[in-house]
């Protein structure tokens, strides 16, 4: 797919709960805008729209996610959907170990480093849609140099955060160092 691909939002996407980009059926968005909403505000509806665009259905996308998890050696990963939201009344939700989240994050940053240009955006403002949401990553405003990456929350998992920071090396002495911090199961957002 391309950043410039246009996705038409359907009723199925509009009805998704949780953190939302407040998508409405019939609206048209580029993959880039939806990816930004996925990363910056954890827009479950945007994630779902992208999944359907890539694979034709969320079920097929989940199968692709499971195949990629196996390929990456994420043997404990359990994947039910694209958003990570719990499955209604069944007590089921996506799961990964902290180590697996680290492996996935490292691979993401190696393969698609441009994701950091999206994850450090402080907010999304779209006056024409009456939409304004701050980045869900609390460290962006509290810690200099943080440039990513993703937050999440469910009742079972608690508050989760994958953060990244690049530490510049000394010229001709040391290389740059990318730190990846992972917090899972926090009781509060702060």
Backbone as a printed PyTorch tensor [residue, N CA C, xyz], in Angstrom:
tensor([[[  0.8480,  -1.1830,   0.0000],
         [  0.0000,   0.0000,   0.0000],
         [  0.8860,   1.2360,   0.0000]],

        [[  0.2930,   2.3740,  -0.2180],
         [  1.0070,   3.6370,  -0.2730],
         [  0.3960,   4.6140,   0.7190]],

        [[  1.2020,   5.5390,   1.2000],
         [  0.7010,   6.6130,   2.0610],
         [ -0.4490,   7.3650,   1.3970]],

        [[ -0.4120,   7.4340,   0.0610],
         [ -1.3910,   8.2260,  -0.6850],
         [ -2.6790,   7.4670,  -1.0170]],

        [[ -2.7220,   6.1630,  -0.7480],
         [ -3.9590,   5.4080,  -0.9990],
         [ -5.1030,   6.0630,  -0.2380]],

        [[ -6.2680,   6.1150,  -0.8810],
         [ -7.4490,   6.6910,  -0.2360],
         [ -8.3600,   5.5580,   0.2290]],

        [[ -8.8040,   5.6590,   1.4700],
         [ -9.6910,   4.6590,   2.0620],
         [-11.0330,   5.3300,   2.3380]],

        [[-12.0970,   4.7080,   1.8590],
         [-13.4490,   5.1930,   2.1330],
         [-13.9420,   4.4710,   3.3870]],

        [[-14.3600,   5.2400,   4.3580],
         [-14.8010,   4.6930,   5.6440],
         [-16.1870,   4.0810,   5.4920]],

        [[-16.3670,   2.8910,   6.0850],
         [-17.6770,   2.2320,   6.0380],
         [-18.3120,   2.2150,   7.4280]],

        [[-19.5620,   1.7750,   7.5050],
         [-20.3230,   1.7400,   8.7750],
         [-19.6380,   0.8580,   9.8160]],

        [[-19.0260,  -0.2240,   9.3590],
         [-18.3370,  -1.1430,  10.2530],
         [-17.2070,  -0.4180,  10.9990]],

        [[-16.4310,   0.3700,  10.2660],
         [-15.3340,   1.1340,  10.8650],
         [-15.8970,   2.2020,  11.8030]],

        [[-16.9380,   2.8930,  11.3670],
         [-17.5450,   3.9580,  12.1670],
         [-18.0200,   3.4360,  13.5250]],

        [[-18.4540,   2.2050,  13.5990],
         [-19.0400,   1.6670,  14.8270],
         [-18.0170,   1.1800,  15.8550]],

        [[-16.7330,   1.1730,  15.5140],
         [-15.7220,   0.6510,  16.4410],
         [-15.6220,   1.5390,  17.6800]],

        [[-15.4700,   0.9310,  18.8310],
         [-15.4200,   1.6370,  20.1190],
         [-13.9800,   1.9190,  20.5380]],

        [[-13.8300,   2.4820,  21.7230],
         [-12.5060,   2.7620,  22.2750],
         [-11.9640,   4.0920,  21.7700]],

        [[-10.6540,   4.2870,  21.8970],
         [-10.0180,   5.5020,  21.3910],
         [-10.3580,   5.6500,  19.9240]],

        [[-10.7070,   6.8560,  19.5200],
         [-11.2880,   7.0040,  18.1930],
         [-10.8120,   8.2570,  17.4730]],

        [[-10.6930,   8.1280,  16.1730],
         [-10.4420,   9.2530,  15.2750],
         [-11.7760,   9.8410,  14.8180]],

        [[-12.8500,   9.2880,  15.3570],
         [-14.2230,   9.7440,  15.1020],
         [-14.5750,   9.7190,  13.6140]],

        [[-14.2370,   8.5980,  12.9840],
         [-14.4980,   8.4100,  11.5570],
         [-15.9850,   8.1990,  11.3020]],

        [[-16.4600,   8.7140,  10.1830],
         [-17.8600,   8.5760,   9.7800],
         [-17.9260,   7.8940,   8.4180]],

        [[-18.9250,   7.0430,   8.2590],
         [-19.1200,   6.3440,   6.9910],
         [-19.1990,   7.3460,   5.8470]],

        [[-18.5170,   7.0280,   4.7550],
         [-18.4960,   7.8860,   3.5770],
         [-17.3200,   8.8380,   3.5260]],

        [[-16.6950,   9.1090,   4.6820],
         [-15.5130,   9.9760,   4.6700],
         [-14.3700,   9.2680,   3.9470]],

        [[-13.4410,  10.0720,   3.4190],
         [-12.2990,   9.5460,   2.6850],
         [-11.0170,  10.0650,   3.3300]],

        [[-10.0900,   9.1560,   3.5990],
         [ -8.8200,   9.5180,   4.2260],
         [ -7.6820,   8.7790,   3.5400]],

        [[ -6.5150,   9.4090,   3.5170],
         [ -5.3340,   8.7180,   3.0130],
         [ -4.8270,   7.7480,   4.0820]],

        [[ -4.0790,   6.7750,   3.6400],
         [ -3.4280,   5.8460,   4.5720],
         [ -2.5600,   6.6420,   5.5460]],

        [[ -1.8630,   7.6500,   5.0580],
         [ -0.9890,   8.4440,   5.9290],
         [ -1.7700,   9.0860,   7.0730]],

        [[ -2.9240,   9.6930,   6.7850],
         [ -3.7380,  10.3140,   7.8500],
         [ -4.2270,   9.2810,   8.8500]],

        [[ -4.6580,   8.1260,   8.3500],
         [ -5.1510,   7.0800,   9.2440],
         [ -4.0210,   6.4790,  10.0680]],

        [[ -2.8480,   6.3300,   9.4770],
         [ -1.6960,   5.8260,  10.2230],
         [ -1.3010,   6.8130,  11.3130]],

        [[ -1.3280,   8.0940,  10.9900],
         [ -1.0420,   9.1280,  11.9920],
         [ -2.0350,   9.0130,  13.1530]],

        [[ -3.3160,   8.8540,  12.8480],
         [ -4.3320,   8.7160,  13.9070],
         [ -4.1160,   7.4500,  14.7260]],

        [[ -3.6770,   6.3890,  14.0820],
         [ -3.3820,   5.1400,  14.7880],
         [ -2.2630,   5.3320,  15.8030]],

        [[ -1.2170,   6.0200,  15.3930],
         [ -0.0360,   6.1690,  16.2400],
         [ -0.1930,   7.2940,  17.2600]],

        [[ -0.6610,   8.4490,  16.8320],
         [ -0.7000,   9.6280,  17.7040],
         [ -1.8060,   9.5330,  18.7570]],

        [[ -3.0030,   9.1360,  18.3550],
         [ -4.1240,   9.1430,  19.3110],
         [ -4.6810,   7.7460,  19.5930]],

        [[ -3.9950,   6.7150,  19.1110],
         [ -4.4410,   5.3290,  19.2800],
         [ -5.8480,   5.1170,  18.7260]],

        [[ -6.1060,   5.6720,  17.5720],
         [ -7.4260,   5.5740,  16.9510],
         [ -7.7380,   4.1570,  16.4900]],

        [[ -8.5400,   3.4550,  17.2770],
         [ -8.9040,   2.0800,  16.9230],
         [ -9.6440,   2.0080,  15.5910]],

        [[-10.4850,   3.0000,  15.3330],
         [-11.2230,   3.0090,  14.0730],
         [-10.2840,   3.1830,  12.8830]],

        [[ -9.2520,   4.0040,  13.0430],
         [ -8.2660,   4.1950,  11.9770],
         [ -7.4770,   2.9090,  11.7370]],

        [[ -7.1250,   2.2310,  12.8060],
         [ -6.4040,   0.9600,  12.6980],
         [ -7.2420,  -0.0600,  11.9330]],

        [[ -8.4960,  -0.1380,  12.2720],
         [ -9.4220,  -1.0750,  11.6430],
         [ -9.5870,  -0.7740,  10.1560]],

        [[ -9.6940,   0.5110,   9.8160],
         [ -9.8380,   0.9050,   8.4120],
         [ -8.6070,   0.5000,   7.6070]],

        [[ -7.4280,   0.7040,   8.1730],
         [ -6.1910,   0.3140,   7.4850],
         [ -6.1280,  -1.2020,   7.3210]],

        [[ -6.4870,  -1.9380,   8.3660],
         [ -6.4750,  -3.4050,   8.2970],
         [ -7.3620,  -3.9130,   7.1700]],

        [[ -8.5650,  -3.3600,   7.0790],
         [ -9.4900,  -3.7770,   6.0230],
         [ -8.9590,  -3.3970,   4.6400]],

        [[ -8.2950,  -2.2580,   4.5440],
         [ -7.7250,  -1.8220,   3.2670],
         [ -6.6030,  -2.7710,   2.8220]],

        [[ -5.7730,  -3.1640,   3.7460],
         [ -4.6340,  -4.0280,   3.4140],
         [ -5.0820,  -5.4270,   3.0120]],

        [[ -5.9930,  -6.0010,   3.7790],
         [ -6.3050,  -7.4200,   3.6000],
         [ -7.7210,  -7.7090,   3.1160]],

        [[ -8.5670,  -6.7070,   3.0040],
         [ -9.9340,  -6.9350,   2.5580],
         [-10.9090,  -7.1790,   3.6950]],

        [[-10.4000,  -7.6970,   4.8080],
         [-11.2210,  -7.9230,   6.0030],
         [-10.2960,  -7.9440,   7.2140]],

        [[-10.8700,  -7.6660,   8.3770],
         [-10.0480,  -7.7290,   9.5780],
         [ -9.5990,  -9.1600,   9.8540]],

        [[-10.4630, -10.1290,   9.6110],
         [-10.0940, -11.5280,   9.8470],
         [ -8.8600, -11.9120,   9.0340]],

        [[ -8.8260, -11.5080,   7.7890],
         [ -7.6640, -11.8110,   6.9350],
         [ -6.4440, -11.0480,   7.4340]],

        [[ -6.6180,  -9.8080,   7.8830],
         [ -5.5010,  -9.0280,   8.4090],
         [ -4.9380,  -9.6810,   9.6710]],

        [[ -5.8140, -10.1630,  10.5290],
         [ -5.3680, -10.8380,  11.7560],
         [ -4.5410, -12.0650,  11.3890]],

        [[ -4.9500, -12.7870,  10.3690],
         [ -4.1690, -13.9420,   9.9220],
         [ -2.7790, -13.4990,   9.4600]],

        [[ -2.6990, -12.3860,   8.7450],
         [ -1.3950, -11.8520,   8.3280],
         [ -0.5560, -11.4490,   9.5450]],

        [[ -1.2010, -10.8610,  10.5520],
         [ -0.4890, -10.4970,  11.7850],
         [  0.0580, -11.7390,  12.4790]],

        [[ -0.7280, -12.7820,  12.5350],
         [ -0.2800, -14.0320,  13.1710],
         [  0.9020, -14.6310,  12.4130]],

        [[  0.8430, -14.6140,  11.1010],
         [  1.9520, -15.1290,  10.2870],
         [  3.2180, -14.3160,  10.5320]],

        [[  3.0880, -12.9970,  10.6020],
         [  4.2550, -12.1380,  10.8530],
         [  4.8140, -12.3960,  12.2460]],

        [[  3.9480, -12.6010,  13.2170],
         [  4.4110, -12.9010,  14.5760],
         [  5.2360, -14.1840,  14.5880]],

        [[  4.7750, -15.2050,  13.8950],
         [  5.5250, -16.4560,  13.8130],
         [  6.8660, -16.2220,  13.1330]],

        [[  6.8650, -15.4830,  12.0310],
         [  8.0860, -15.1780,  11.2930],
         [  9.1100, -14.4660,  12.1820]],

        [[  8.6320, -13.5600,  13.0410],
         [  9.5180, -12.7970,  13.9170],
         [  9.8960, -13.5590,  15.1920]],

        [[  9.3430, -14.7560,  15.3800],
         [  9.6520, -15.5460,  16.5630],
         [  8.8810, -15.1310,  17.7940]],

        [[  7.7550, -14.4830,  17.6120],
         [  6.9180, -14.0500,  18.7390],
         [  5.9730, -15.1930,  19.0920]],

        [[  6.5160, -16.2210,  19.6580],
         [  5.7990, -17.4800,  19.8590],
         [  4.7050, -17.4260,  20.9150]],

        [[  4.7470, -16.4300,  21.7900],
         [  3.7200, -16.2960,  22.8230],
         [  2.6150, -15.3370,  22.4330]],

        [[  2.7660, -14.6720,  21.2920],
         [  1.7830, -13.6740,  20.8670],
         [  0.4360, -14.3310,  20.5720]],

        [[ -0.6070, -13.7040,  21.0750],
         [ -1.9770, -14.1270,  20.8060],
         [ -2.6790, -12.9200,  20.1890]],

        [[ -3.2010, -13.0860,  18.9720],
         [ -3.7800, -11.9600,  18.2520],
         [ -5.2050, -12.2910,  17.8300]],

        [[ -6.1410, -11.4430,  18.2530],
         [ -7.5520, -11.6200,  17.9180],
         [ -8.0740, -10.5570,  16.9570]],

        [[ -7.4650,  -9.3540,  17.0120],
         [ -7.9580,  -8.2740,  16.1600],
         [ -6.8570,  -7.2560,  15.9050]],

        [[ -7.1510,  -6.2880,  15.0420],
         [ -6.1550,  -5.2850,  14.6690],
         [ -5.9940,  -4.1890,  15.7100]],

        [[ -7.0110,  -3.9390,  16.4890],
         [ -6.9950,  -2.8060,  17.4150],
         [ -6.4470,  -3.1320,  18.7990]],

        [[ -6.5200,  -4.3760,  19.2120],
         [ -6.1280,  -4.7310,  20.5680],
         [ -7.2570,  -4.6120,  21.5670]],

        [[ -8.4200,  -4.1670,  21.1010],
         [ -9.5720,  -4.0770,  22.0060],
         [-10.0130,  -5.4710,  22.4510]],

        [[-10.4760,  -5.6050,  23.6990],
         [-10.9980,  -6.8980,  24.1420],
         [-12.1970,  -7.3210,  23.2900]],

        [[-12.3400,  -8.6210,  23.1110],
         [-13.4780,  -9.1740,  22.3820],
         [-14.6750,  -9.1460,  23.3280]],

        [[-15.7720,  -8.5620,  22.8920],
         [-16.9660,  -8.3770,  23.7250],
         [-17.3540,  -9.6210,  24.5050]],

        [[-17.4580,  -9.4550,  25.8150],
         [-18.0000, -10.4690,  26.7320],
         [-17.2850, -11.8180,  26.6920]],

        [[-16.1830, -11.9160,  26.0080],
         [-15.4890, -13.2020,  25.9440],
         [-14.2070, -13.2080,  26.7760]],

        [[-13.7790, -12.0440,  27.2510],
         [-12.5660, -11.9550,  28.0520],
         [-11.2900, -12.1940,  27.2490]],

        [[-11.3920, -12.1580,  25.9360],
         [-10.2360, -12.3940,  25.0760],
         [ -9.6460, -11.0710,  24.6120]],

        [[ -8.3270, -11.0080,  24.5760],
         [ -7.6700,  -9.8390,  24.0080],
         [ -6.2660, -10.2210,  23.5600]],

        [[ -5.7190,  -9.3960,  22.6710],
         [ -4.3670,  -9.6320,  22.1760],
         [ -3.3880,  -9.6480,  23.3420]],

        [[ -2.3410, -10.4680,  23.2100],
         [ -1.3270, -10.5580,  24.2620],
         [  0.0400, -10.7370,  23.6380]],

        [[  1.0450, -10.1420,  24.2910],
         [  2.4460, -10.3230,  23.9420],
         [  3.2580, -10.1650,  25.2140]],

        [[  4.3870, -10.8340,  25.2580],
         [  5.2950, -10.6190,  26.3730],
         [  6.0250,  -9.2970,  26.1480]],

        [[  6.6100,  -8.7680,  27.2080],
         [  7.3880,  -7.5300,  27.0930],
         [  8.5350,  -7.7270,  26.1050]],

        [[  9.1730,  -8.8670,  26.1650],
         [ 10.2700,  -9.1610,  25.2260],
         [  9.7710,  -9.1540,  23.7820]],

        [[  8.6020,  -9.7000,  23.5490],
         [  8.0510,  -9.7150,  22.1940],
         [  7.6950,  -8.3050,  21.7170]],

        [[  7.1950,  -7.4760,  22.6120],
         [  6.9150,  -6.0820,  22.2510],
         [  8.2290,  -5.3980,  21.8650]],

        [[  9.2990,  -5.6960,  22.6000],
         [ 10.6100,  -5.1320,  22.2710],
         [ 11.0830,  -5.5970,  20.8860]],

        [[ 10.9960,  -6.8840,  20.6180],
         [ 11.4260,  -7.4240,  19.3180],
         [ 10.6360,  -6.7780,  18.1870]],

        [[  9.3260,  -6.6760,  18.3650],
         [  8.4670,  -6.0680,  17.3500],
         [  8.8150,  -4.5870,  17.1470]],

        [[  9.0310,  -3.8690,  18.2320],
         [  9.3900,  -2.4480,  18.1610],
         [ 10.7120,  -2.2610,  17.4370]],

        [[ 11.7090,  -3.0510,  17.8080],
         [ 13.0220,  -2.9470,  17.1610],
         [ 12.9140,  -3.2010,  15.6640]],

        [[ 12.1580,  -4.2260,  15.2840],
         [ 11.9760,  -4.5430,  13.8640],
         [ 11.2400,  -3.4130,  13.1440]],

        [[ 10.2100,  -2.8560,  13.7710],
         [  9.4800,  -1.7330,  13.1950],
         [ 10.4140,  -0.5560,  12.9240]],

        [[ 11.2390,  -0.2070,  13.9110],
         [ 12.1270,   0.9410,  13.7650],
         [ 13.2390,   0.6930,  12.7490]],

        [[ 13.6890,  -0.5420,  12.6330],
         [ 14.7040,  -0.8760,  11.6310],
         [ 14.1240,  -0.8230,  10.2230]],

        [[ 12.9010,  -1.3060,  10.0750],
         [ 12.2860,  -1.4230,   8.7500],
         [ 11.5920,  -0.1410,   8.3120]],

        [[ 10.9320,   0.5370,   9.2350],
         [ 10.1560,   1.7400,   8.9260],
         [ 10.5190,   2.8750,   9.8790]],

        [[ 11.7500,   3.3810,   9.8340],
         [ 12.1360,   4.4510,  10.7720],
         [ 11.2920,   5.7140,  10.6310]],

        [[ 10.6370,   5.8770,   9.4810],
         [  9.7930,   7.0680,   9.2700],
         [  8.6060,   7.0940,  10.2230]],

        [[  8.3090,   5.9870,  10.8940],
         [  7.2120,   5.9760,  11.8660],
         [  7.4680,   7.0020,  12.9770]],

        [[  8.7440,   7.2870,  13.2480],
         [  9.0820,   8.2520,  14.2980],
         [  8.6780,   9.6730,  13.9320]],

        [[  8.5830,   9.9680,  12.6410],
         [  8.1150,  11.3120,  12.2530],
         [  6.6380,  11.4830,  12.5940]],

        [[  5.8930,  10.3930,  12.6680],
         [  4.4870,  10.4520,  13.0640],
         [  4.3220,  10.3770,  14.5770]],

        [[  5.0810,   9.5120,  15.2340],
         [  4.8660,   9.2720,  16.6610],
         [  5.2320,  10.4500,  17.5510]],

        [[  5.9920,  11.4040,  17.0370],
         [  6.3600,  12.5620,  17.8630],
         [  5.4770,  13.7790,  17.6200]],

        [[  4.4700,  13.6430,  16.7740],
         [  3.5230,  14.7350,  16.5400],
         [  2.7550,  14.9920,  17.8430]],

        [[  2.7360,  16.2320,  18.3350],
         [  2.1240,  16.5010,  19.6460],
         [  0.6020,  16.4100,  19.6820]],

        [[ -0.0620,  16.6180,  18.5370],
         [ -1.5230,  16.5630,  18.5130],
         [ -1.9920,  16.4700,  17.0670]],

        [[ -3.2540,  16.1070,  16.9060],
         [ -3.9040,  16.1510,  15.6010],
         [ -5.0320,  17.1700,  15.7000]],

        [[ -4.9830,  18.1550,  14.8200],
         [ -6.0110,  19.1960,  14.7740],
         [ -6.5750,  19.2510,  13.3630]],

        [[ -7.8890,  19.0620,  13.2630],
         [ -8.5930,  19.1500,  11.9850],
         [ -9.8680,  19.9600,  12.2040]],

        [[ -9.7540,  21.2890,  12.1380],
         [-10.9120,  22.1560,  12.3970],
         [-12.1160,  21.8410,  11.5010]],

        [[-11.8870,  21.4270,  10.2630],
         [-13.0110,  21.1410,   9.3620],
         [-13.8560,  19.9650,   9.8650]],

        [[-13.2650,  19.0930,  10.6770],
         [-13.9900,  17.9670,  11.2720],
         [-14.3080,  18.2210,  12.7450]],

        [[-13.9500,  19.4110,  13.2510],
         [-14.1140,  19.7140,  14.6610],
         [-13.3910,  18.6670,  15.5130]],

        [[-12.1430,  18.3800,  15.1250],
         [-11.3780,  17.3250,  15.7810],
         [-10.0650,  17.8890,  16.3160]],

        [[ -9.8210,  17.6460,  17.5970],
         [ -8.5590,  18.0020,  18.2240],
         [ -8.2700,  16.9800,  19.3130]],

        [[ -7.1610,  16.2870,  19.1950],
         [ -6.7470,  15.3100,  20.2150],
         [ -5.2430,  15.4020,  20.4010]],

        [[ -4.7990,  15.3420,  21.6500],
         [ -3.3760,  15.3300,  21.9820],
         [ -2.7950,  13.9430,  21.7760]],

        [[ -1.4980,  13.8860,  21.5450],
         [ -0.7940,  12.6150,  21.4790],
         [ -0.9660,  11.9060,  22.8160]],

        [[ -1.2330,  10.6190,  22.7730],
         [ -1.4770,   9.8520,  23.9980],
         [ -0.2000,   9.5300,  24.7730]],

        [[  0.9660,   9.7860,  24.1930],
         [  2.2340,   9.4840,  24.8500],
         [  2.5760,  10.5910,  25.8530]],

        [[  2.4780,  10.3180,  27.1630],
         [  2.7070,  11.3630,  28.1660],
         [  4.1630,  11.8250,  28.2380]],

        [[  5.0890,  11.0160,  27.7630],
         [  6.4970,  11.3960,  27.8670],
         [  6.9170,  12.4460,  26.8480]],

        [[  6.1580,  12.5970,  25.7690],
         [  6.5310,  13.5750,  24.7470],
         [  6.6690,  14.9790,  25.3200]],

        [[  5.7650,  15.3330,  26.2220],
         [  5.8100,  16.6850,  26.7840],
         [  6.6250,  16.7560,  28.0760]],

        [[  7.0280,  15.6280,  28.6120],
         [  7.7120,  15.6190,  29.9030],
         [  9.1800,  15.2360,  29.8560]],

        [[  9.6540,  14.7690,  28.7030],
         [ 11.0280,  14.2710,  28.6460],
         [ 11.6560,  14.6550,  27.3070]],

        [[ 12.6810,  15.4470,  27.3640],
         [ 13.3430,  15.9120,  26.1470],
         [ 13.9270,  14.7350,  25.3550]],

        [[ 13.7000,  14.7570,  24.0470],
         [ 14.2840,  13.7540,  23.1690],
         [ 13.4020,  12.5560,  22.8760]],

        [[ 12.3190,  12.3810,  23.6340],
         [ 11.4110,  11.2670,  23.3500],
         [ 10.7990,  11.4900,  21.9730]],

        [[ 10.8200,  10.4630,  21.1410],
         [ 10.2770,  10.6150,  19.7880],
         [  9.2730,   9.5260,  19.4220]],

        [[  8.8360,   8.7680,  20.3810],
         [  7.8310,   7.7580,  20.0750],
         [  7.4900,   6.9690,  21.3100]],

        [[  6.6320,   6.0320,  21.2420],
         [  6.1850,   5.4260,  20.0320],
         [  4.7020,   5.0860,  20.0840]],

        [[  4.2330,   4.3880,  21.1190],
         [  2.8400,   3.9330,  21.0990],
         [  2.3530,   3.6610,  22.5100]],

        [[  1.0880,   4.0270,  22.7420],
         [  0.4320,   3.7420,  24.0190],
         [ -0.6860,   2.7310,  23.7900]],

        [[ -1.1690,   2.1770,  24.8710],
         [ -2.3180,   1.2850,  24.7970],
         [ -2.9310,   1.1260,  26.1700]],

        [[ -4.1970,   0.7350,  26.1850],
         [ -4.8740,   0.4930,  27.4480],
         [ -6.0180,  -0.4890,  27.2390]],

        [[ -6.1120,  -1.4630,  28.1250],
         [ -7.3190,  -2.2670,  28.3060],
         [ -7.4320,  -2.5320,  29.8080]],

        [[ -8.6140,  -2.9390,  30.2410],
         [ -8.8120,  -3.2370,  31.6540],
         [ -7.8640,  -4.3150,  32.1600]],

        [[ -7.6430,  -5.3530,  31.3610],
         [ -6.7490,  -6.4460,  31.7570],
         [ -5.2800,  -6.0530,  31.6820]],

        [[ -4.8920,  -5.3600,  30.6160],
         [ -3.4760,  -5.0470,  30.3870],
         [ -3.0160,  -3.8320,  31.1800]],

        [[ -3.9530,  -2.9780,  31.5760],
         [ -3.5680,  -1.7300,  32.2240],
         [ -3.0430,  -0.7510,  31.1890]],

        [[ -2.3630,   0.2820,  31.6810],
         [ -1.7800,   1.2800,  30.7930],
         [ -0.4240,   0.7740,  30.3240]],

        [[ -0.2010,   0.8400,  29.0260],
         [  1.0370,   0.3440,  28.4310],
         [  1.6520,   1.4390,  27.5680]],

        [[  2.9710,   1.4530,  27.5180],
         [  3.6870,   2.4640,  26.7470],
         [  4.9830,   1.8790,  26.2090]],

        [[  5.1970,   2.0740,  24.9210],
         [  6.4960,   1.8140,  24.3080],
         [  7.0510,   3.1780,  23.9410]],

        [[  8.1680,   3.5420,  24.5540],
         [  8.7650,   4.8500,  24.2810],
         [ 10.1510,   4.6560,  23.6750]],

        [[ 10.5680,   5.6540,  22.9170],
         [ 11.8760,   5.5900,  22.2720],
         [ 12.5900,   6.9250,  22.4220]],

        [[ 13.8970,   6.8320,  22.4360],
         [ 14.7520,   7.9980,  22.6030],
         [ 16.0530,   7.7140,  21.8860]],

        [[ 16.5030,   8.6660,  21.0670],
         [ 17.7840,   8.5100,  20.3890],
         [ 18.8280,   9.3280,  21.1320]],

        [[ 19.9160,   8.6790,  21.5380],
         [ 21.0170,   9.3620,  22.2050],
         [ 22.1380,   9.4960,  21.1880]],

        [[ 22.4890,  10.7430,  20.8850],
         [ 23.5250,  11.0180,  19.8880],
         [ 24.8930,  10.5880,  20.4150]],

        [[ 25.6280,   9.8930,  19.5440],
         [ 26.9890,   9.5140,  19.8810],
         [ 27.9420,  10.6860,  19.7200]],

        [[ 29.1360,  10.5130,  20.2380],
         [ 30.1540,  11.5410,  20.0830],
         [ 30.8040,  11.3690,  18.7200]],

        [[ 31.0520,  12.4770,  18.0600],
         [ 31.6290,  12.4440,  16.7140],
         [ 32.9270,  11.6400,  16.7230]],

        [[ 32.9910,  10.6570,  15.8510],
         [ 34.1410,   9.7610,  15.6400],
         [ 34.5360,   8.9460,  16.8590]],

        [[ 33.7090,   8.9180,  17.8970],
         [ 34.0520,   8.1210,  19.0730],
         [ 33.0300,   7.0450,  19.3560]],

        [[ 31.7600,   7.4230,  19.3100],
         [ 30.7080,   6.4480,  19.5960],
         [ 29.5600,   6.6360,  18.6180]],

        [[ 28.8000,   5.5800,  18.4230],
         [ 27.6380,   5.6310,  17.5390],
         [ 26.4100,   6.1140,  18.3040]],

        [[ 25.3990,   6.5440,  17.5470],
         [ 24.1170,   6.8690,  18.1640],
         [ 23.5540,   5.6140,  18.8230]],

        [[ 22.7400,   5.8000,  19.8280],
         [ 22.1260,   4.6870,  20.5410],
         [ 20.6250,   4.9490,  20.6660]],

        [[ 19.8210,   4.0100,  20.2180],
         [ 18.3670,   4.1240,  20.3360],
         [ 17.9290,   3.3110,  21.5490]],

        [[ 17.2950,   3.9830,  22.5160],
         [ 16.7430,   3.3090,  23.6850],
         [ 15.2670,   3.0280,  23.4410]],

        [[ 14.8280,   1.8650,  23.8520],
         [ 13.4200,   1.4840,  23.7770],
         [ 12.9860,   1.1260,  25.1940]],

        [[ 12.0220,   1.8720,  25.7070],
         [ 11.4960,   1.5950,  27.0400],
         [ 10.0790,   1.0510,  26.9380]],

        [[  9.7960,   0.0240,  27.7150],
         [  8.4740,  -0.6070,  27.6690],
         [  7.9160,  -0.6920,  29.0850]],

        [[  6.7150,  -0.1510,  29.2530],
         [  5.9840,  -0.2540,  30.5090],
         [  4.6750,  -0.9330,  30.1990]],

        [[  4.3700,  -1.9870,  30.9250],
         [  3.1030,  -2.7040,  30.7200],
         [  2.4290,  -2.9060,  32.0680]],

        [[  1.1200,  -2.7980,  32.0810],
         [  0.3570,  -3.0980,  33.2850],
         [  0.3380,  -2.0030,  34.3190]],

        [[  0.6190,  -0.7630,  33.9360],
         [  0.5730,   0.3370,  34.9130],
         [ -0.8670,   0.5740,  35.3550]],

        [[ -1.0270,   0.9670,  36.5920],
         [ -2.3740,   1.1920,  37.1570],
         [ -2.9520,   2.5510,  36.7640]],

        [[ -2.0740,   3.5250,  36.4950],
         [ -2.5290,   4.8550,  36.1000],
         [ -1.7820,   5.3190,  34.8640]],

        [[ -2.3210,   6.3460,  34.2280],
         [ -1.7420,   6.9340,  33.0280],
         [ -0.4340,   7.6540,  33.3320]],

        [[ -0.3330,   8.2540,  34.5340],
         [  0.8440,   9.0660,  34.8940],
         [  1.9380,   8.1740,  35.3600]]])
